[in-house]
Amino acid sequence: MTKIMPHISRRGALTAMSALSLSITLPAYAAGSPSLSGSVNAADTRSPISPFIYGGFIEHIGDLINDSLWSEVLDDRKFYWPVVKPEPAPAAAANRRRGAPPRKWHPTGPDDSVTMDTKAPYVGVHSPVVRLTGATPLGIGQGDLALAKKAYSVRLVVAADAGVAVTATLIWGSDPAMRQSVPVATKTDWTTVPLTFNCGVATTTGRLEITGTGPGTFRVGAVSLMPADNVGGFRADMIALLREMDCKIMRMPGGNFLSAYDWHFTVGDLDKRPPIMDPVWNAVQPNDVGVDELLHMARLINVEPYWCVSTGFDSPRSGAELVEYVNGGANTEWGAKRAANGHPEPWRVKYWDIGNEMYGHWQMGHIAPEQYYVKHNLFVDAMRAVDPTIYIAAPGGFADEMTTGQGIFIEGQPQVAIGSERDWAYGMFKNCMGRFDALQTHAYPAENKRYDLSTGKLVDITQSLNEWSRGMAQRIQTMADCWEAYKKAFPVLNDGKIKVFFDEWAYHFGADYKGCLAVAIAFHEFYRHTDFIEAAGYTMATGWLNFTPTDSVISATGRVFQLYNQHFGVIPVAVTGTSPVPPPRYPIGGDQPSVNTGSATWPLDVSAALTADHKALIVSVVNATEETQSLKLAINGFAPGRAGRTWRLDAPGLDAQNVVGAAAQVTIKEGSFNPRAGTLTLPATSITLFEYKLA
């Protein structure tokens, strides 16, 4: 038995620690066991579940916006890289995604036929110039393009000497008939020319070439290749599926990316926005998916935008300018610029995220806490001077986050104590109260590991499937422990007006059914803290979809989000039981909560909620064991009728996935049950929602 005693920090806040056992034998119950019973008390309600709990988070990292949601086929369409002879081809480029090398432009003829003009580039620091020799076509090309059998639109910014004939060619196969060439009308000055192609066959080795003949030169400023059915530049298939997901709030555009992000580069003419190297993810950012594009996407999928403002390399003035650009009238300086860019009406964004993980030493522009508190206040004052109605969430850095690797480990001081100088959230409460409406928290628990408070490192542990499935929920509870301590230090929190936005969270990034068990149990834990957890942002929202460069489906993860978003209730009610959750096995603190999460129906996890009209009660049961379980469940304070519906996330196994080109393995299956039978049968590794309708 190891006991960790509660202690008071020098600022007088009680840490969330208690006695615990290091060796616990976890009980298991066979199907039909009389020991496993519980009850739902429909009269014992909690604060309603915010629809924002089912929110998402996207970030400008390769596949997460530019190579998934955005329909641009080409890489480096504005020539950040010089056009030079081909390098050795990277392996398996056809389905490349995050972390893969970018496709580049190469000369179609001799290496010296293309030079880069640095004196008068169209955009960025240079533009390619092709020197022609007569009748032989010379130019530039980009290959390994994934194309579908459909129409494509090309937008080409080009200038050519008199007498030069320029041609654009889309190629989808080696046969001469598997290509289409379209003449390009040019002038000696830069001209934007729209073109249309019809790709005859789907391929992952397509190619676009821009060539010329005749005497002289031609220049290329920018090139775009998109499916003609794109929706405001976004992939039609992805937009349709995200609309089907019915997400209520989306955090955008970052993420760590945010801290080195300059939004000024992302508005106006897409072809004139300079491509830059993103120093956070070491990738070229074309700046095509900017402020107006993302806010337009939010409208397309009917989601509330939750806009992130950089407090890394950016300034309070820039934050105020951004608010005016987004929300200001057309008669304001920056609102007029938005109107000139084609959006006369304000976007009217309510929710604003001021800074991303600024407590982290990895963050661009990270500064000492006492300096950041001043910076935060300057940002908020400047932004609210423009629009006093905006809702502001600030970087939290709760003590549990700061302990488990988000802070800097100090030998002999692994635990970040509530109220200490390293407790960023405490500092925000003390120095910035009144200048935020919510604090953010982030969590990415490691699988089959725990944080060792003595060494400050993750160590391997052996877990059952049931324990593993509760990994994310455990981290939600560690934050809840911190919140209880903060309420004691700052009594104003007890009025419930200040909220928590759990706006980055994920566990087990594989898009398989196994991960759905963890997501479902995490939802149950969110429902237990509706008094202060107002929103969440799953990392990444694109994880709700599985996709190739030309097609997409809703993933297993997406289906579990839909299951709860569409069918669970909104007013949580109390669940009790006869099988308490075992106490923690490891020292409390960091990634170990004061109590293990879950309902007193171990090994099942049960959550229940009334619908908004109180005419139905939804009971969710997650059986994260590999055995069928039976639960004797009493329903109190609610008289159900004789017929009930069920919704079960159906899958053939833990590794089941939904992938493009194959029948969906993970689906939501509707069924029925007898609400008055009193006993529920839960198949192994199942997620089931039971609907009790009022008699």
Short mmCIF file of C-alpha atoms in Angstrom, two decimals, residues 236-547:
data_model
loop_
_atom_site.label_atom_id
_atom_site.label_comp_id
_atom_site.label_asym_id
_atom_site.label_seq_id
_atom_site.Cartn_x
_atom_site.Cartn_y
_atom_site.Cartn_z
CA ALA A 236 -18.16 17.69 -52.90
CA ASP A 237 -17.97 14.19 -51.37
CA MET A 238 -16.27 15.38 -48.18
CA ILE A 239 -18.70 18.28 -47.75
CA ALA A 240 -21.67 15.93 -48.15
CA LEU A 241 -20.33 13.54 -45.52
CA LEU A 242 -19.45 16.31 -43.05
CA ARG A 243 -22.95 17.68 -43.48
CA GLU A 244 -24.26 14.19 -42.70
CA MET A 245 -22.09 14.12 -39.56
CA ASP A 246 -24.11 17.09 -38.25
CA CYS A 247 -21.25 18.44 -36.15
CA LYS A 248 -22.35 21.46 -34.13
CA ILE A 249 -19.04 23.30 -33.61
CA MET A 250 -15.69 23.12 -35.39
CA ARG A 251 -12.40 24.52 -34.08
CA MET A 252 -10.30 25.98 -36.91
CA PRO A 253 -7.67 26.56 -38.34
CA GLY A 254 -5.27 25.16 -35.67
CA GLY A 255 -3.56 23.77 -33.61
CA ASN A 256 0.17 24.19 -33.22
CA PHE A 257 0.12 25.50 -36.78
CA LEU A 258 -1.72 28.54 -35.47
CA SER A 259 1.14 30.11 -33.55
CA ALA A 260 3.17 30.89 -36.69
CA TYR A 261 0.07 31.65 -38.79
CA ASP A 262 -0.52 35.07 -40.34
CA TRP A 263 -4.15 35.32 -41.37
CA HIS A 264 -3.42 38.36 -43.54
CA PHE A 265 -1.81 36.01 -46.09
CA THR A 266 -5.06 34.02 -46.37
CA VAL A 267 -7.54 36.59 -47.70
CA GLY A 268 -8.07 38.05 -51.14
CA ASP A 269 -7.23 36.56 -54.54
CA LEU A 270 -6.22 32.91 -54.01
CA ASP A 271 -3.58 33.10 -56.74
CA LYS A 272 -1.92 36.14 -55.17
CA ARG A 273 -1.68 34.71 -51.66
CA PRO A 274 1.99 33.89 -51.14
CA PRO A 275 3.00 30.29 -50.46
CA ILE A 276 5.07 30.06 -47.29
CA MET A 277 6.96 27.42 -45.35
CA ASP A 278 5.06 26.57 -42.19
CA PRO A 279 7.80 26.34 -39.54
CA VAL A 280 5.64 24.27 -37.21
CA TRP A 281 5.01 21.29 -39.48
CA ASN A 282 7.84 21.98 -41.94
CA ALA A 283 5.48 21.96 -44.90
CA VAL A 284 4.62 24.44 -47.64
CA GLN A 285 1.38 26.25 -46.87
CA PRO A 286 -0.31 27.60 -50.03
CA ASN A 287 -2.70 29.77 -47.99
CA ASP A 288 -5.55 28.80 -50.31
CA VAL A 289 -7.87 27.67 -47.51
CA GLY A 290 -8.08 30.95 -45.67
CA VAL A 291 -10.46 32.85 -43.45
CA ASP A 292 -13.30 33.24 -45.95
CA GLU A 293 -12.95 29.73 -47.33
CA LEU A 294 -13.17 28.03 -43.93
CA LEU A 295 -16.06 30.19 -42.79
CA HIS A 296 -17.84 29.39 -46.06
CA MET A 297 -17.22 25.70 -45.40
CA ALA A 298 -18.73 26.09 -41.92
CA ARG A 299 -21.91 27.34 -43.56
CA LEU A 300 -21.87 24.54 -46.12
CA ILE A 301 -21.86 21.89 -43.38
CA ASN A 302 -24.03 23.91 -40.97
CA VAL A 303 -21.47 24.06 -38.17
CA GLU A 304 -20.69 26.82 -35.68
CA PRO A 305 -17.16 28.10 -36.43
CA TYR A 306 -14.87 28.35 -33.40
CA TRP A 307 -12.07 30.53 -34.71
CA CYS A 308 -8.51 30.33 -33.39
CA VAL A 309 -6.40 33.47 -33.04
CA SER A 310 -2.61 33.31 -32.95
CA THR A 311 -1.01 34.68 -29.80
CA GLY A 312 2.35 33.21 -30.81
CA PHE A 313 4.02 35.40 -33.42
CA ASP A 314 0.95 37.63 -33.83
CA SER A 315 -0.07 40.83 -32.01
CA PRO A 316 -3.20 42.17 -30.27
CA ARG A 317 -3.66 44.62 -33.15
CA SER A 318 -3.75 41.72 -35.59
CA GLY A 319 -6.33 39.95 -33.43
CA ALA A 320 -8.52 43.06 -33.45
CA GLU A 321 -8.12 43.40 -37.23
CA LEU A 322 -9.19 39.79 -37.66
CA VAL A 323 -12.34 40.31 -35.58
CA GLU A 324 -13.16 43.38 -37.68
CA TYR A 325 -12.51 41.49 -40.92
CA VAL A 326 -14.80 38.67 -39.81
CA ASN A 327 -17.52 40.52 -37.89
CA GLY A 328 -17.18 44.19 -38.83
CA GLY A 329 -19.61 46.08 -41.02
CA ALA A 330 -18.67 46.90 -44.59
CA ASN A 331 -18.14 50.50 -43.47
CA THR A 332 -15.19 49.54 -41.24
CA GLU A 333 -11.60 49.38 -42.49
CA TRP A 334 -11.25 45.60 -42.43
CA GLY A 335 -14.92 44.89 -43.04
CA ALA A 336 -14.56 46.88 -46.26
CA LYS A 337 -11.69 44.62 -47.28
CA ARG A 338 -13.83 41.57 -46.62
CA ALA A 339 -16.59 43.07 -48.73
CA ALA A 340 -14.09 43.76 -51.53
CA ASN A 341 -13.14 40.08 -51.33
CA GLY A 342 -16.71 39.09 -52.14
CA HIS A 343 -18.34 38.87 -48.68
CA PRO A 344 -20.26 42.09 -47.97
CA GLU A 345 -22.16 40.62 -45.01
CA PRO A 346 -20.24 39.92 -41.77
CA TRP A 347 -19.60 36.27 -40.93
CA ARG A 348 -20.81 36.91 -37.36
CA VAL A 349 -18.49 34.47 -35.62
CA LYS A 350 -19.32 34.21 -31.92
CA TYR A 351 -16.78 31.72 -30.54
CA TRP A 352 -13.09 32.69 -30.47
CA ASP A 353 -10.11 30.67 -29.25
CA ILE A 354 -7.33 32.97 -28.08
CA GLY A 355 -4.05 31.08 -28.43
CA ASN A 356 -3.18 27.40 -28.72
CA GLU A 357 -1.31 25.59 -25.93
CA MET A 358 0.69 28.71 -25.16
CA TYR A 359 1.80 27.04 -21.92
CA GLY A 360 3.90 24.66 -24.04
CA HIS A 361 7.61 25.24 -24.66
CA TRP A 362 7.12 23.69 -28.13
CA GLN A 363 4.75 26.49 -29.12
CA MET A 364 5.99 29.20 -31.48
CA GLY A 365 6.11 32.45 -29.54
CA HIS A 366 6.00 30.74 -26.13
CA ILE A 367 6.78 33.18 -23.32
CA ALA A 368 6.88 33.08 -19.52
CA PRO A 369 3.47 32.78 -17.82
CA GLU A 370 3.56 36.17 -16.16
CA GLN A 371 4.23 37.77 -19.56
CA TYR A 372 1.61 35.71 -21.34
CA TYR A 373 -1.13 36.71 -18.91
CA VAL A 374 -0.49 40.34 -19.89
CA LYS A 375 -0.47 39.43 -23.57
CA HIS A 376 -3.76 37.55 -23.27
CA ASN A 377 -5.43 40.52 -21.63
CA LEU A 378 -4.15 42.87 -24.35
CA PHE A 379 -5.56 40.57 -27.03
CA VAL A 380 -8.97 40.29 -25.39
CA ASP A 381 -9.26 44.02 -24.73
CA ALA A 382 -8.35 44.83 -28.33
CA MET A 383 -10.71 42.23 -29.78
CA ARG A 384 -13.66 43.07 -27.55
CA ALA A 385 -13.21 46.75 -28.36
CA VAL A 386 -14.14 45.75 -31.91
CA ASP A 387 -16.92 43.31 -30.96
CA PRO A 388 -17.89 43.12 -27.26
CA THR A 389 -20.27 40.21 -27.90
CA ILE A 390 -17.65 37.57 -28.75
CA TYR A 391 -17.27 34.48 -26.54
CA ILE A 392 -13.64 33.81 -25.63
CA ALA A 393 -11.89 30.57 -24.71
CA ALA A 394 -8.32 30.78 -23.43
CA PRO A 395 -5.49 28.22 -23.17
CA GLY A 396 -5.95 26.40 -19.89
CA GLY A 397 -2.94 24.26 -19.10
CA PHE A 398 -4.62 22.48 -16.17
CA ALA A 399 -2.34 20.93 -13.57
CA ASP A 400 -2.89 17.42 -14.96
CA GLU A 401 -1.89 18.58 -18.46
CA MET A 402 1.17 20.35 -17.15
CA THR A 403 2.23 17.22 -15.28
CA THR A 404 1.89 14.68 -18.08
CA GLY A 405 4.43 16.12 -20.48
CA GLN A 406 2.78 19.41 -21.40
CA GLY A 407 5.01 21.33 -19.03
CA ILE A 408 8.74 20.97 -18.41
CA PHE A 409 9.69 18.09 -16.12
CA ILE A 410 11.73 19.21 -13.10
CA GLU A 411 13.72 16.57 -11.27
CA GLY A 412 12.18 15.93 -7.90
CA GLN A 413 9.05 17.92 -8.81
CA PRO A 414 7.15 15.70 -11.25
CA GLN A 415 3.72 16.67 -9.98
CA VAL A 416 2.56 20.16 -10.95
CA ALA A 417 0.72 21.25 -7.83
CA ILE A 418 -2.52 23.18 -7.98
CA GLY A 419 -1.70 26.83 -7.41
CA SER A 420 2.01 26.53 -8.14
CA GLU A 421 3.83 28.78 -10.60
CA ARG A 422 3.77 25.92 -13.12
CA ASP A 423 -0.03 25.65 -12.92
CA TRP A 424 -0.96 27.69 -15.98
CA ALA A 425 -4.73 27.45 -15.46
CA TYR A 426 -4.41 28.77 -11.92
CA GLY A 427 -2.44 31.72 -13.29
CA MET A 428 -5.14 32.40 -15.88
CA PHE A 429 -7.78 32.42 -13.16
CA LYS A 430 -5.71 34.72 -10.98
CA ASN A 431 -4.51 37.17 -13.63
CA CYS A 432 -7.07 37.06 -16.45
CA MET A 433 -10.42 36.44 -14.75
CA GLY A 434 -13.12 38.35 -16.60
CA ARG A 435 -11.24 38.17 -19.88
CA PHE A 436 -12.38 34.70 -20.88
CA ASP A 437 -15.61 32.75 -20.86
CA ALA A 438 -14.04 29.30 -20.95
CA LEU A 439 -10.67 27.64 -20.50
CA GLN A 440 -9.40 25.07 -22.99
CA THR A 441 -7.92 21.73 -22.11
CA HIS A 442 -6.33 19.08 -24.34
CA ALA A 443 -5.63 15.39 -23.79
CA TYR A 444 -4.06 12.62 -25.85
CA PRO A 445 -3.62 9.69 -23.47
CA ALA A 446 -1.00 7.13 -24.44
CA GLU A 447 -2.26 3.59 -24.96
CA ASN A 448 -1.15 0.87 -22.53
CA LYS A 449 1.06 3.28 -20.62
CA ARG A 450 0.95 5.37 -17.48
CA TYR A 451 2.80 8.46 -16.39
CA ASP A 452 5.34 7.63 -13.69
CA LEU A 453 5.35 10.49 -11.18
CA SER A 454 8.76 9.49 -9.86
CA THR A 455 10.56 9.68 -13.22
CA GLY A 456 8.34 11.93 -15.32
CA LYS A 457 8.21 9.27 -18.05
CA LEU A 458 5.60 7.00 -19.57
CA VAL A 459 5.98 3.36 -18.60
CA ASP A 460 4.37 0.29 -20.15
CA ILE A 461 1.45 -1.37 -18.37
CA THR A 462 -0.74 -4.37 -19.16
CA GLN A 463 -4.44 -3.60 -19.50
CA SER A 464 -7.57 -5.55 -20.22
CA LEU A 465 -9.73 -4.31 -23.08
CA ASN A 466 -12.10 -2.84 -20.51
CA GLU A 467 -9.35 -0.87 -18.79
CA TRP A 468 -7.88 0.22 -22.12
CA SER A 469 -11.25 1.50 -23.30
CA ARG A 470 -11.43 3.89 -20.34
CA GLY A 471 -8.13 5.62 -21.11
CA MET A 472 -9.66 8.80 -22.50
CA ALA A 473 -12.34 8.94 -19.83
CA GLN A 474 -9.64 8.74 -17.17
CA ARG A 475 -8.00 11.87 -18.53
CA ILE A 476 -11.34 13.68 -18.53
CA GLN A 477 -11.64 12.83 -14.85
CA THR A 478 -8.12 14.07 -14.03
CA MET A 479 -9.17 17.43 -15.41
CA ALA A 480 -12.40 17.26 -13.38
CA ASP A 481 -10.28 16.68 -10.26
CA CYS A 482 -8.36 19.86 -11.07
CA TRP A 483 -11.59 21.77 -11.62
CA GLU A 484 -12.85 20.84 -8.17
CA ALA A 485 -9.62 22.17 -6.67
CA TYR A 486 -9.86 25.38 -8.72
CA LYS A 487 -13.42 25.90 -7.47
CA LYS A 488 -12.12 25.87 -3.90
CA ALA A 489 -9.42 28.40 -4.75
CA PHE A 490 -11.74 30.58 -6.87
CA PRO A 491 -15.31 30.38 -5.51
CA VAL A 492 -16.63 32.41 -8.45
CA LEU A 493 -16.34 29.20 -10.50
CA ASN A 494 -19.18 27.71 -8.46
CA ASP A 495 -21.74 29.90 -10.25
CA GLY A 496 -21.18 27.81 -13.39
CA LYS A 497 -20.66 30.70 -15.80
CA ILE A 498 -17.07 29.86 -16.70
CA LYS A 499 -16.86 26.69 -18.76
CA VAL A 500 -14.30 24.21 -20.04
CA PHE A 501 -13.75 23.58 -23.75
CA PHE A 502 -12.12 20.17 -24.17
CA ASP A 503 -11.27 21.32 -27.67
CA GLU A 504 -8.55 18.79 -28.52
CA TRP A 505 -8.95 15.16 -27.57
CA ALA A 506 -8.26 11.77 -29.09
CA TYR A 507 -7.24 8.30 -28.08
CA HIS A 508 -6.13 5.48 -30.37
CA PHE A 509 -5.89 7.23 -33.72
CA GLY A 510 -6.75 4.07 -35.65
CA ALA A 511 -10.13 4.33 -37.38
CA ASP A 512 -11.31 0.90 -36.20
CA TYR A 513 -14.18 -0.32 -34.08
CA LYS A 514 -11.95 -0.83 -31.04
CA GLY A 515 -11.45 2.91 -30.80
CA CYS A 516 -15.23 3.39 -30.81
CA LEU A 517 -15.42 1.73 -27.39
CA ALA A 518 -13.09 4.39 -25.98
CA VAL A 519 -14.99 7.22 -27.68
CA ALA A 520 -18.31 5.97 -26.31
CA ILE A 521 -16.98 5.74 -22.74
CA ALA A 522 -15.43 9.20 -23.12
CA PHE A 523 -18.87 10.55 -24.03
CA HIS A 524 -20.25 8.97 -20.86
CA GLU A 525 -17.62 10.83 -18.86
CA PHE A 526 -18.39 14.13 -20.60
CA TYR A 527 -22.05 13.61 -19.67
CA ARG A 528 -21.09 13.29 -16.00
CA HIS A 529 -19.59 16.79 -16.03
CA THR A 530 -22.13 18.82 -17.97
CA ASP A 531 -22.12 21.49 -15.29
CA PHE A 532 -18.84 22.85 -16.65
CA ILE A 533 -17.72 20.95 -19.79
CA GLU A 534 -19.42 22.93 -22.54
CA ALA A 535 -17.65 21.84 -25.72
CA ALA A 536 -15.19 19.33 -27.11
CA GLY A 537 -13.20 19.12 -30.33
CA TYR A 538 -12.23 15.70 -31.62
CA THR A 539 -8.79 15.47 -33.23
CA MET A 540 -9.19 15.46 -36.14
CA ALA A 541 -12.66 15.98 -37.54
CA THR A 542 -11.33 14.47 -40.75
CA GLY A 543 -10.94 11.26 -38.71
CA TRP A 544 -14.72 10.90 -38.95
CA LEU A 545 -14.07 10.04 -42.59
CA ASN A 546 -11.86 7.55 -44.38
CA PHE A 547 -10.80 8.90 -47.73
#
